[in-house]
mmCIF file of C-alpha atoms in Angstrom:
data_model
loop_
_atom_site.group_PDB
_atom_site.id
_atom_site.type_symbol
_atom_site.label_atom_id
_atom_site.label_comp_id
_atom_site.label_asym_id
_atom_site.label_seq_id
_atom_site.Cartn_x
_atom_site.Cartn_y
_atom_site.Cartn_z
ATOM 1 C CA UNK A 1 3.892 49.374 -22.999
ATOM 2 C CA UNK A 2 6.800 49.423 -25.499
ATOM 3 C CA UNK A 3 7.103 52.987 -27.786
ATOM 4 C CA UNK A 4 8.537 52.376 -30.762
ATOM 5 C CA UNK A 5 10.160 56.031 -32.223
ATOM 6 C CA UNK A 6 10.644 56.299 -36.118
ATOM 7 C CA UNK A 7 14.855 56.802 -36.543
ATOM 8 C CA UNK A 8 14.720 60.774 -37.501
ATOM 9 C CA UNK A 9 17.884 61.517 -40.030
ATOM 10 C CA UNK A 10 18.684 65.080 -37.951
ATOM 11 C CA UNK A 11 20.692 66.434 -41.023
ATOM 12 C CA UNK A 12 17.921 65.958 -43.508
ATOM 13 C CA UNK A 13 16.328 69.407 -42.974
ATOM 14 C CA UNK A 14 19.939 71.123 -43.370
ATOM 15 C CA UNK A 15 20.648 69.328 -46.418
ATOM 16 C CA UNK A 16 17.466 70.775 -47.730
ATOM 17 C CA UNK A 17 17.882 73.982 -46.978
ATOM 18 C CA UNK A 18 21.756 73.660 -48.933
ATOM 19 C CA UNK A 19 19.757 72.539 -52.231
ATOM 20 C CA UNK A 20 16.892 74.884 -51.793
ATOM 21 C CA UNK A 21 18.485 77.897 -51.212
ATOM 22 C CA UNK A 22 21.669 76.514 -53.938
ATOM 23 C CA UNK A 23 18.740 76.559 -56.097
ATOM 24 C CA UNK A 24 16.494 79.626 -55.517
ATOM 25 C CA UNK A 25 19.902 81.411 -56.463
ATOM 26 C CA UNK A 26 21.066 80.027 -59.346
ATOM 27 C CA UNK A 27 17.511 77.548 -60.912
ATOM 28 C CA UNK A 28 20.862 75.190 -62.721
ATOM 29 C CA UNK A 29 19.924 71.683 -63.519
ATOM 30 C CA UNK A 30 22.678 70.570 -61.143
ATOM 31 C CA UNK A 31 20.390 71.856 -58.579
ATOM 32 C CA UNK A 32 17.537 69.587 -59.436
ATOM 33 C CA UNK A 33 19.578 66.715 -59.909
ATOM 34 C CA UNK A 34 20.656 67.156 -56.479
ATOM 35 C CA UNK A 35 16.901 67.458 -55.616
ATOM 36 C CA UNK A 36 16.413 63.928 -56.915
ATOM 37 C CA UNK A 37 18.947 62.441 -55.432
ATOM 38 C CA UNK A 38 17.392 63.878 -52.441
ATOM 39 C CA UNK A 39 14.085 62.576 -52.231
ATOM 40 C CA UNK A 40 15.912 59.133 -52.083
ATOM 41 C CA UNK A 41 16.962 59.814 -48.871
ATOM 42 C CA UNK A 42 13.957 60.858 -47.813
ATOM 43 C CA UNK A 43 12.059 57.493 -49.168
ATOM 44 C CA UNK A 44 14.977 55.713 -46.591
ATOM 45 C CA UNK A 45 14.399 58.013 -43.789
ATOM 46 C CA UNK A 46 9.951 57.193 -44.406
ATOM 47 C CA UNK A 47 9.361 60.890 -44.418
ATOM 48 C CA UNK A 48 5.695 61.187 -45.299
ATOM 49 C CA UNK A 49 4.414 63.507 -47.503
ATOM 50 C CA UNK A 50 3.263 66.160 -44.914
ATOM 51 C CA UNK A 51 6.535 65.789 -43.117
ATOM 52 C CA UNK A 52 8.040 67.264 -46.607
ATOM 53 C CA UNK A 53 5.644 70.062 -47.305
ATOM 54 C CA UNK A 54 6.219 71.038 -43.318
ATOM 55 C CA UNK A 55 9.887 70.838 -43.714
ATOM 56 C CA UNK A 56 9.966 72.650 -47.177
ATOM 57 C CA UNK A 57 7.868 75.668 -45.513
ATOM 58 C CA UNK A 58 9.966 75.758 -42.493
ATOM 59 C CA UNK A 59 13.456 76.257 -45.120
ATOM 60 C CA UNK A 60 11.623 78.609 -47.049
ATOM 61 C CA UNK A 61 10.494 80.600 -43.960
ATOM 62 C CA UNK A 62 13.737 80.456 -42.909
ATOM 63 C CA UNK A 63 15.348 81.392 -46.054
ATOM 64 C CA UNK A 64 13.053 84.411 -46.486
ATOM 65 C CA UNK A 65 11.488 85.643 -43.078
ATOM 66 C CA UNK A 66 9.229 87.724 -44.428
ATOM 67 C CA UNK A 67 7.020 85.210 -46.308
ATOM 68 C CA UNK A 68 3.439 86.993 -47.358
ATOM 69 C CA UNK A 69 0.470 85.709 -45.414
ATOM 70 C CA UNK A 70 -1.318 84.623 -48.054
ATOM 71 C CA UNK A 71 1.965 82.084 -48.851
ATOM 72 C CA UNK A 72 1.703 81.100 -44.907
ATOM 73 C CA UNK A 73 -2.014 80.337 -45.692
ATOM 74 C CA UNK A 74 -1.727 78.428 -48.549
ATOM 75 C CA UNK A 75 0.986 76.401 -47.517
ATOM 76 C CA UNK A 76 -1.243 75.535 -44.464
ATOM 77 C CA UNK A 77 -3.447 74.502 -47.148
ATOM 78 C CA UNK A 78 -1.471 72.531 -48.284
ATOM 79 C CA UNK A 79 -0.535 70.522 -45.470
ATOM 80 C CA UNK A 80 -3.686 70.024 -44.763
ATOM 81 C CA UNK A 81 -4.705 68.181 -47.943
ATOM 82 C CA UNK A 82 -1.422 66.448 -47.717
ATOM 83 C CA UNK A 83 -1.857 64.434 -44.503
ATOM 84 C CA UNK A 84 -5.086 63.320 -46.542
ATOM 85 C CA UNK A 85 -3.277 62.400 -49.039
ATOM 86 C CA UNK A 86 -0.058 60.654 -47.163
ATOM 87 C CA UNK A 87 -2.641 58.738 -45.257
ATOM 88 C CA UNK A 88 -4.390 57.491 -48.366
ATOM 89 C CA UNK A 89 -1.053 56.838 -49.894
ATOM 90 C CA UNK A 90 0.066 54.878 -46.981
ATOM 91 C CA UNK A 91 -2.634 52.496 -47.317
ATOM 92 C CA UNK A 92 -2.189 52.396 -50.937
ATOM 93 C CA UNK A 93 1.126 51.259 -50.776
ATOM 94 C CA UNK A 94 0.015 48.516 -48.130
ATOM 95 C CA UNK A 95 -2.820 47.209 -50.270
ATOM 96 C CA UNK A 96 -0.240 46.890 -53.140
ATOM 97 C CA UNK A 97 2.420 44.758 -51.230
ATOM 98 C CA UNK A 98 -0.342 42.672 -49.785
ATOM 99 C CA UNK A 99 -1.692 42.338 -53.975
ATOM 100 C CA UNK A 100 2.057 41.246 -54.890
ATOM 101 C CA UNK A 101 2.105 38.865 -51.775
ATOM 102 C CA UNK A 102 -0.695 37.450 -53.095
ATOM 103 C CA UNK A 103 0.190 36.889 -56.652
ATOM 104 C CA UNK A 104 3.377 35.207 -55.134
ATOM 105 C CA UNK A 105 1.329 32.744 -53.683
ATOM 106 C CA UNK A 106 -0.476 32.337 -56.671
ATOM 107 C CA UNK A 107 2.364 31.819 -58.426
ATOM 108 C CA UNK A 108 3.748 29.239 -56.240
ATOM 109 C CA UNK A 109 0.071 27.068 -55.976
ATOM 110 C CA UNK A 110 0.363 27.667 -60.070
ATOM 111 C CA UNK A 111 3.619 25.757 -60.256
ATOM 112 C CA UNK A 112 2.603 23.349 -57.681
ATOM 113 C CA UNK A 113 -0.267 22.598 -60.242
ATOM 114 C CA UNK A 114 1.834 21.914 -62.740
ATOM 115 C CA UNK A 115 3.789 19.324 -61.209
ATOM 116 C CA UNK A 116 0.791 17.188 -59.968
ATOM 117 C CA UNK A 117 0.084 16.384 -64.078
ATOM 118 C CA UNK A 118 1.304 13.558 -66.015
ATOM 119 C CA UNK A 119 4.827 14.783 -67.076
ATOM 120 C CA UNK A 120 4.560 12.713 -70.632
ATOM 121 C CA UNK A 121 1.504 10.635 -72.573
ATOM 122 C CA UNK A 122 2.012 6.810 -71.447
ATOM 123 C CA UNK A 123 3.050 4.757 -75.050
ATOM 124 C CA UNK A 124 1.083 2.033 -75.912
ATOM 125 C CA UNK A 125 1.161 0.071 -78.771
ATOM 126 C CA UNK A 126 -1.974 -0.096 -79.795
ATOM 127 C CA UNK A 127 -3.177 3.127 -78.755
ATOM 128 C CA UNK A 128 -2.958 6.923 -79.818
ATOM 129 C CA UNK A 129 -3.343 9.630 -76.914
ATOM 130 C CA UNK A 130 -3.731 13.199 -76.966
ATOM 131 C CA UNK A 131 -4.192 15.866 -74.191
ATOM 132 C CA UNK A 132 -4.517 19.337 -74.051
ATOM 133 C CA UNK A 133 -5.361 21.070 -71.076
ATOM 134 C CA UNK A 134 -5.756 25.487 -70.927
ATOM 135 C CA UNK A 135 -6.304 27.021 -67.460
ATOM 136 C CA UNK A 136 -8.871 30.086 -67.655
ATOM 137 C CA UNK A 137 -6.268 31.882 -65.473
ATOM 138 C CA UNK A 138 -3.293 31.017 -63.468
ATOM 139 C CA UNK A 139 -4.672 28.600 -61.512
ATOM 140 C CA UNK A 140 -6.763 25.519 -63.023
ATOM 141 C CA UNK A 141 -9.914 24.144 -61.538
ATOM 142 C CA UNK A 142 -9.587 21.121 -64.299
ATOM 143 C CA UNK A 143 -7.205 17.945 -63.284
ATOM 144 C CA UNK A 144 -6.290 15.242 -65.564
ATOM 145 C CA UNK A 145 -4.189 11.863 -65.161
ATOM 146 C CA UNK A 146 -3.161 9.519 -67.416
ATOM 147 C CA UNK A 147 -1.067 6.399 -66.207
ATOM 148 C CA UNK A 148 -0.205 3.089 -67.399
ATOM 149 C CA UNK A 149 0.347 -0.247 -65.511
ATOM 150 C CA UNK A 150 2.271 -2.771 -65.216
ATOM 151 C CA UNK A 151 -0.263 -4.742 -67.778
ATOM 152 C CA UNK A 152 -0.220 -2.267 -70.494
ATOM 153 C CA UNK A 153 -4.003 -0.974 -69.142
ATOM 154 C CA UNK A 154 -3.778 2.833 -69.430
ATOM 155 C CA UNK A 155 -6.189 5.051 -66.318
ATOM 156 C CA UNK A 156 -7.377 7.495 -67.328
ATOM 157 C CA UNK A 157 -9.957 10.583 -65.225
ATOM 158 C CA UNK A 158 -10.773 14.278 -66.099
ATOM 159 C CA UNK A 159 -11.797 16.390 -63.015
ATOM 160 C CA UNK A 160 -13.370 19.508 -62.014
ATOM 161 C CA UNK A 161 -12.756 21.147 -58.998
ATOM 162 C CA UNK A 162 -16.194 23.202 -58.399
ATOM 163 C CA UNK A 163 -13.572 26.072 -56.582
ATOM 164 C CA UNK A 164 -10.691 27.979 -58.227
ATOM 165 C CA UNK A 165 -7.722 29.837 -56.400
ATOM 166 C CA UNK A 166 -5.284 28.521 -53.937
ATOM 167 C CA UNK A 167 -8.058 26.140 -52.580
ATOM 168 C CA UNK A 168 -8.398 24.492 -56.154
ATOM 169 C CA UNK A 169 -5.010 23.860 -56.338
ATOM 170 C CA UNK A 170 -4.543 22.331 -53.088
ATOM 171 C CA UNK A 171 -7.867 20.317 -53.433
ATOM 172 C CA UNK A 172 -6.223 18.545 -57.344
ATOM 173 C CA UNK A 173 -3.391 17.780 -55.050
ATOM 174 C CA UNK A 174 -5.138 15.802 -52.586
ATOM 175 C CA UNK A 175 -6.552 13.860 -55.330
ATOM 176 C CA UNK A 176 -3.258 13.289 -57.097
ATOM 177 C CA UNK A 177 -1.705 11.441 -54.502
ATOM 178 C CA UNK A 178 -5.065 9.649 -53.595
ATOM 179 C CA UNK A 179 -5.354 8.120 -56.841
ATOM 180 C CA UNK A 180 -1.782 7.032 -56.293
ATOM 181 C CA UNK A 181 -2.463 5.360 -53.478
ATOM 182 C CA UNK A 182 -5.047 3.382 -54.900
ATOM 183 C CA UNK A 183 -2.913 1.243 -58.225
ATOM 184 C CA UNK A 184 -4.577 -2.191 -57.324
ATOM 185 C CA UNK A 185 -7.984 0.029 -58.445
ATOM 186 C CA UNK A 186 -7.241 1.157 -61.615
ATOM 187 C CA UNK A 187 -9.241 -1.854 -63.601
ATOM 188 C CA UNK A 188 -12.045 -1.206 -61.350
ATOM 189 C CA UNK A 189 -13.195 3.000 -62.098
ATOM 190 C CA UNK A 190 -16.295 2.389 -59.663
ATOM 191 C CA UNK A 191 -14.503 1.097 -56.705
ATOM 192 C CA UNK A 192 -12.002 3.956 -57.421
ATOM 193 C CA UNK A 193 -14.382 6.532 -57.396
ATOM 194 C CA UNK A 194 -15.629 5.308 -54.324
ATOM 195 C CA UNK A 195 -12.689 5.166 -52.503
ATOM 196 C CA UNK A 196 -11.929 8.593 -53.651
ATOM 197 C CA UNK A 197 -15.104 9.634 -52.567
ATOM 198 C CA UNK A 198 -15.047 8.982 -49.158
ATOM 199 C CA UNK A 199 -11.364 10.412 -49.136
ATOM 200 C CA UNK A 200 -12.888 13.891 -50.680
ATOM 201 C CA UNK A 201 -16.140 13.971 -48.033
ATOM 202 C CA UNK A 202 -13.339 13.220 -45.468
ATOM 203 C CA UNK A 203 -10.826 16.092 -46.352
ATOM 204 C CA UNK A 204 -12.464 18.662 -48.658
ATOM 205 C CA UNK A 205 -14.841 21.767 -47.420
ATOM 206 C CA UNK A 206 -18.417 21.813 -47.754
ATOM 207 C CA UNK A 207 -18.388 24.434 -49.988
ATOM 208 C CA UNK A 208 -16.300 22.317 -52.514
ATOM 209 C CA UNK A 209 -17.188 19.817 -55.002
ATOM 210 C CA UNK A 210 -15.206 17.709 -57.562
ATOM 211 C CA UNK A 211 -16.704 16.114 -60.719
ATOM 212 C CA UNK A 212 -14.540 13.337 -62.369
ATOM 213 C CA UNK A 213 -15.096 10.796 -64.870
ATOM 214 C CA UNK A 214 -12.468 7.832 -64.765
ATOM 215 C CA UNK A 215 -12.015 4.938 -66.914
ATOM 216 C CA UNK A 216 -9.361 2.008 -67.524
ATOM 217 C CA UNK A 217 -8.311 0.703 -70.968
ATOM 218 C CA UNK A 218 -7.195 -2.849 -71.546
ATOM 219 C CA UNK A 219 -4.962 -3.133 -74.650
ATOM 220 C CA UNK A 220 -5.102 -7.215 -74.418
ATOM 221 C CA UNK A 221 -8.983 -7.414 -74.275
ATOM 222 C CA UNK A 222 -9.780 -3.644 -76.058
ATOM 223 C CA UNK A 223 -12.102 -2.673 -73.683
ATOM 224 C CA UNK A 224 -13.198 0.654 -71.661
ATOM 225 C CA UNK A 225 -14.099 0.270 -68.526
ATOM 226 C CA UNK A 226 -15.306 3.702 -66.821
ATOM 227 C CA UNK A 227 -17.332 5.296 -64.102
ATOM 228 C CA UNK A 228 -18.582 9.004 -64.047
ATOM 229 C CA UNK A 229 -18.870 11.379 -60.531
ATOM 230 C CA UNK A 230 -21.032 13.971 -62.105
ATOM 231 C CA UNK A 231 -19.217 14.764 -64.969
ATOM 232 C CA UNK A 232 -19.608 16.200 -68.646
ATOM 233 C CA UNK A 233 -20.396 13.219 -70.646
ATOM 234 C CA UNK A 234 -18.067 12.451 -73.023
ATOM 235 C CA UNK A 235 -18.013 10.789 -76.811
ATOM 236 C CA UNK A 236 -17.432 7.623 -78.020
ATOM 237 C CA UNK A 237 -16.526 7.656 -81.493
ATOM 238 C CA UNK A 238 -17.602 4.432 -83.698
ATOM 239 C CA UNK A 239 -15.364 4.234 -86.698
ATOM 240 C CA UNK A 240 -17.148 1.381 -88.396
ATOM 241 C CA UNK A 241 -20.800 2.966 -88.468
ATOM 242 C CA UNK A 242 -18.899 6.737 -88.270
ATOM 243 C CA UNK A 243 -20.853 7.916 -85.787
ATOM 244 C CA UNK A 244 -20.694 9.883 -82.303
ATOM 245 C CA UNK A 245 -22.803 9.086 -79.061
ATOM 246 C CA UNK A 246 -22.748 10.382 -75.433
ATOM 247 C CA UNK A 247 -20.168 8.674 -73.268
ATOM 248 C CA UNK A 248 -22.842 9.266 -70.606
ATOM 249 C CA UNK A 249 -22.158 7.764 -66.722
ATOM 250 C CA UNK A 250 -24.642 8.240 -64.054
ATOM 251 C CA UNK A 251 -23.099 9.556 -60.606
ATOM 252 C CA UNK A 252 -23.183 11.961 -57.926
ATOM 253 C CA UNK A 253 -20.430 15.114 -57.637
ATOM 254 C CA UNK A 254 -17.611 13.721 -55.406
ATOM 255 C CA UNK A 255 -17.938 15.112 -52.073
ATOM 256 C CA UNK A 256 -21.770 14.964 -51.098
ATOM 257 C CA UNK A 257 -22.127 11.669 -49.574
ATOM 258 C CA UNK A 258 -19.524 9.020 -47.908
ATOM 259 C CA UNK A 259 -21.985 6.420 -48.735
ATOM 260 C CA UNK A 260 -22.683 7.121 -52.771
ATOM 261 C CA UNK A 261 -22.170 3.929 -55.189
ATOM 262 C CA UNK A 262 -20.771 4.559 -58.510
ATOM 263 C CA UNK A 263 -22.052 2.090 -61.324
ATOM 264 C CA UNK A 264 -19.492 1.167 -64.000
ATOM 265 C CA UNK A 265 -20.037 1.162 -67.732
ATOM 266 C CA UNK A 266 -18.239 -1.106 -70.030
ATOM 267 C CA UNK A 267 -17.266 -0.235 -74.507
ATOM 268 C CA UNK A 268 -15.570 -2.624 -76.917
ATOM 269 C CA UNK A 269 -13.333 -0.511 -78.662
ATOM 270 C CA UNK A 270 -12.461 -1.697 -82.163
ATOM 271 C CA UNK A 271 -9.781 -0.584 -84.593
ATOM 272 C CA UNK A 272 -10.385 3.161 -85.369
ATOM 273 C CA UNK A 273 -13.085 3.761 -82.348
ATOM 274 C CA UNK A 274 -11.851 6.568 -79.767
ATOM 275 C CA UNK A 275 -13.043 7.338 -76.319
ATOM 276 C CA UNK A 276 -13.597 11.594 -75.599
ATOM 277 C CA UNK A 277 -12.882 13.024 -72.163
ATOM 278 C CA UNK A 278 -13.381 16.568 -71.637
ATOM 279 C CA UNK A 279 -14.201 19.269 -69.221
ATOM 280 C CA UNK A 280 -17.134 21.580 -69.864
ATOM 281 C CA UNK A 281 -14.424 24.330 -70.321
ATOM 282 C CA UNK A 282 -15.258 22.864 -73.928
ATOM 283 C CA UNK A 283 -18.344 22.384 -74.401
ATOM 284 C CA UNK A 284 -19.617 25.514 -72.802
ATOM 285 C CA UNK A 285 -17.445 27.722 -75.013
ATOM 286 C CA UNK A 286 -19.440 31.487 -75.251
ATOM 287 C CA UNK A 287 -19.558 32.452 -78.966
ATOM 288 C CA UNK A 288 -21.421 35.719 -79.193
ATOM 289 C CA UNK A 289 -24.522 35.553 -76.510
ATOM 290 C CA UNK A 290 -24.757 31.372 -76.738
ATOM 291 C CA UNK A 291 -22.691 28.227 -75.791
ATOM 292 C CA UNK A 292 -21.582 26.322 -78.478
ATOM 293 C CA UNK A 293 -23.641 23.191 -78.768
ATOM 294 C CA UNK A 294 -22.231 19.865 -78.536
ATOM 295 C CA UNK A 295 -22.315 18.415 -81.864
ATOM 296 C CA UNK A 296 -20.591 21.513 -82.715
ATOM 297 C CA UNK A 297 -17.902 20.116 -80.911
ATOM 298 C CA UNK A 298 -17.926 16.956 -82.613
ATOM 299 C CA UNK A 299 -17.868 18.401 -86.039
ATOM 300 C CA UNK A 300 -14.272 19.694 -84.905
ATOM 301 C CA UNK A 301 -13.090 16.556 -83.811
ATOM 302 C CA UNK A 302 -14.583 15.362 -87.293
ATOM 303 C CA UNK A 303 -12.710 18.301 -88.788
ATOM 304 C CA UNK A 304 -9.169 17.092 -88.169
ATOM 305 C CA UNK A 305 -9.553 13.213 -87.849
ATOM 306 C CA UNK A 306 -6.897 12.623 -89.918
ATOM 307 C CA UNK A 307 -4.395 13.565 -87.779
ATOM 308 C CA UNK A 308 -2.999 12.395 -84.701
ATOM 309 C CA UNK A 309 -4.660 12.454 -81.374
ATOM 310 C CA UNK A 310 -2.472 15.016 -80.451
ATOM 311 C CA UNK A 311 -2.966 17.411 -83.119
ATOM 312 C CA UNK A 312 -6.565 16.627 -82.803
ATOM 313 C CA UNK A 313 -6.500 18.389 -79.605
ATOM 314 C CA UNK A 314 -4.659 21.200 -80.267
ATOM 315 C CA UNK A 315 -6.524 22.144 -83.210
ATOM 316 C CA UNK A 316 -9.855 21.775 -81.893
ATOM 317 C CA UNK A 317 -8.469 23.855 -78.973
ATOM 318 C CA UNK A 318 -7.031 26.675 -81.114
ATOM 319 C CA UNK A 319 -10.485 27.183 -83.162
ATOM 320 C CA UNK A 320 -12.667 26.915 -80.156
ATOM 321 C CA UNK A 321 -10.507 29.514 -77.915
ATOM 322 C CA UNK A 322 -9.991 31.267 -81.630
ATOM 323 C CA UNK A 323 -14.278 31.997 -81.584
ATOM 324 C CA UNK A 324 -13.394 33.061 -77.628
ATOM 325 C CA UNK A 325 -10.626 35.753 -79.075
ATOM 326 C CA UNK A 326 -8.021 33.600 -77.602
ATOM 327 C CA UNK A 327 -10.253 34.515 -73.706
ATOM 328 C CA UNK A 328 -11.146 31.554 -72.315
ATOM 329 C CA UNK A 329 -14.083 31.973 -69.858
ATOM 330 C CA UNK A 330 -13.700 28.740 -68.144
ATOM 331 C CA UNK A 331 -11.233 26.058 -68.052
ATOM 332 C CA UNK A 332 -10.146 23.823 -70.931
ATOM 333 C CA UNK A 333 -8.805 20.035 -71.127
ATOM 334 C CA UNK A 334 -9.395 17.662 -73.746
ATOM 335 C CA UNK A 335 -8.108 13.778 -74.038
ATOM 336 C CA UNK A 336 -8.865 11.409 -77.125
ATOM 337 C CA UNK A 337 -7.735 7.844 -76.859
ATOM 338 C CA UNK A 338 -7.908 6.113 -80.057
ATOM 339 C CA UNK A 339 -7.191 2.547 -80.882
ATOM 340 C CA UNK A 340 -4.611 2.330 -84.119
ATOM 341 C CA UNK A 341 -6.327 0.891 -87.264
#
C-alpha cells in the first residue's frame, strides 16, 4: 500500500508566530495586512481549519506560557467545533467544483445544441418563413429543421424530446444527422418518420420519447405534404374563408415501436394560406392558475398578420412569455410558412 503524506511548509508556524507576536505588540494595520497575505499561504500549503486554530494556540501558548485555563478550555472548544466545521467545509468545497463541472458540461451540450439548428431560413420565392425557438433553460428539449432541396421543396419538422439535460441534447443530435441521411425522403414525411423511427427505437433509452411533426412543401404544385409522431397539432390558416383549423396528424411518439406506420396528410395551399408548427411550449403557456387555450393562440397570430412571418413569431413570442413574466415554464418554438399573395 502506497501513503501519500500532505507536503507540510515547516516555516509556516514561525512565520506566524513573527506576525502574531509583531502584532499583539503594536495592533498597526501593517500587521493585519501581513495577516492576509498570510492566510494565502496557508490556502497553498491546504492547512485546514483546525490545523490553524491548533497552530494559533500553540504561538499563543508559546508567546505567553501562562495562558489561563479557562483560555486552554475554550480554545479546546474551539477545535473541537472546528474539525466539524473543516470537515463540512471540505465537502462543501467538493460539491461546488463538482456543480461548476457540471455547468461546464452544460455549457458545452448547450452550444452543441446550437449548432445542430438551421443556421439561416431557406429563401423561396414564393414563400415567407418565420422561426422562433426559446429554450426553458440552457438546454432545449424542442428541435426544429428547416431545409430546402434541390427542387425548391422546403422540409420542414418540429420535435420534442420527452427528456431535458445532457441526454436531450445528445438525443436532437442523433436526429439531426438522421434526417440528413435520409434527403431522397423529404417529399415523402411518412416514410421519413418511419425510417426515423426505427433509428430512435434502435438508439434512444426506454425512458425517452420524441414527438415530431414533419412536412414537405412543393413551391411548383403548392402543396403540404406532412406526417405527425405524436405531436401538438398545428394550424392551417385559410386566407380566402379567414379561418383557422387543427393541422391535426394521427401517430404514435417516436420511440415505442420499430414496427409503427405513419399515415400522411396532404393541404393545397393557396395565395395567403399558412401552415403553423409549434411545440406545446406554446400552447401550454401558464397564465395565472390555467393554460392558455388554443384559440387564444390564434387570436395572436391574428393579432400581427400583417407583418412578416418573422415578426409574426417574435411578437406572438414576446406577449405570450410577456403573460409568463418573461419565465418560460416549458420550451418554446414556433414556425409559420406562408405562401406570398
Amino acid at each position: 500500500m502506497v501513503i501519500e503524506y500532505k507536503e507540510i511548509d515547516v516555516t509556516l508556524p514561525t512565520k506566524y508566530k513573527e506576525i502574531l507576536k509583531s502584532y499583539l505588540e503594536n495592533k498597526s494595520e501593517q500587521g493585519l495586512y501581513k495577516a492576509q497575505q498570510y492566510s494565502k499561504k496557508l490556502l497553498e500549503n491546504q492547512t485546514s481549519p483546525e490545523e490553524l486554530i491548533s497552530l494559533h494556540f500553540s504561538v499563543l501558548e508559546e508567546v505567553y506560557p501562562h495562558v489561563a485555563e479557562e483560555m486552554r478550555d475554550s480554545f479546546e472548544f474551539l477545535l473541537e467545533v472546528m474539525i466539524g466545521y473543516g470537515l463540512a467545509y471540505r465537502e462543501h468545497q467538493i460539491l461546488r467544483d463538482r456543480q461548476r463541472e457540471l455547468e461546464l458540461q452544460i455549457d458545452v451540450a448547450a452550444n452543441m445544441q446550437q449548432t445542430l439548428l438551421p443556421k439561416e431560413i431557406p429563401v423561396v420565392d414564393s414563400l415567407d418563413i418565420g422561426i422562433i425557438s426559446v429554450p426553458a433553460s440552457k438546454m432545449s428539449g424542442d428541435y426544429y429543421y428547416c431545409v430546402k432541396d434541390e427542387n425548391e421543396c422546403v422540409g420542414v419538422a418540429i420535435a420534442d424530446i420527452i427528456g431535458k439535460g445532457v441526454p436531450a441534447a445528445l438525443c436532437m443530435s442523433m436526429i439531426k444527422y438522421a434526417m440528413d441521411s435520409l434527403p431522397e425522403q423529404r417529399m415523402q414525411p411518412g416514410a421519413l418518420l418511419e425510417n426515423l423511427n426505427r433509428v430512435v427505437e434502435q438508439n434512444v433509452d426506454e425512458s425517452m420519447f420524441i414527438t415530431m411533426m414533419y412536412g414537405s412543401y412543393d413551391p411548383r404544385a403548392h402543396e403540404f405534404f406532412y406526417s405527425g409522431a405524436g405531436h401538438e397539432p398545428g394550424f392551417f390558416y385559410n386566407y380566402e374563408q379567414d379561418t383557422f383549423e387543427e393541422l391535426y396528424a394521427k401517430g404514435l411518439v417516436l420511440g415505442v415501436s420499430r414496427k409503427t406506420k405513419f399515415r400522411e396528410y396532404e393541404k393545397k395551399v393557396n395565395e395567403g394560406d399558412f401552415i403553423v408548427l409549434l411545440s406545446d411550449g406554446v400552447t401550454e403557456c401558464r397564465v395565472d392558475e390555467r393554460f392558455i387555450e388554443r384559440e387564444e393562440v390564434t387570436n395572436l397570430i391574428r393579432k400581427y398578420m400583417h407583418l412578416s412571418a418573422q415578426e409574426i413569431v417574435d411578437n406572438v413570442y414576446h406577449e405570450l412569455a410577456q403573460l409568463q413574466g418573461f419565465a418560460l415554464k416549458d420550451d418554446f418554438t414556433l414556425m409559420i410558412l406562408r405562401r406570398q399573395v
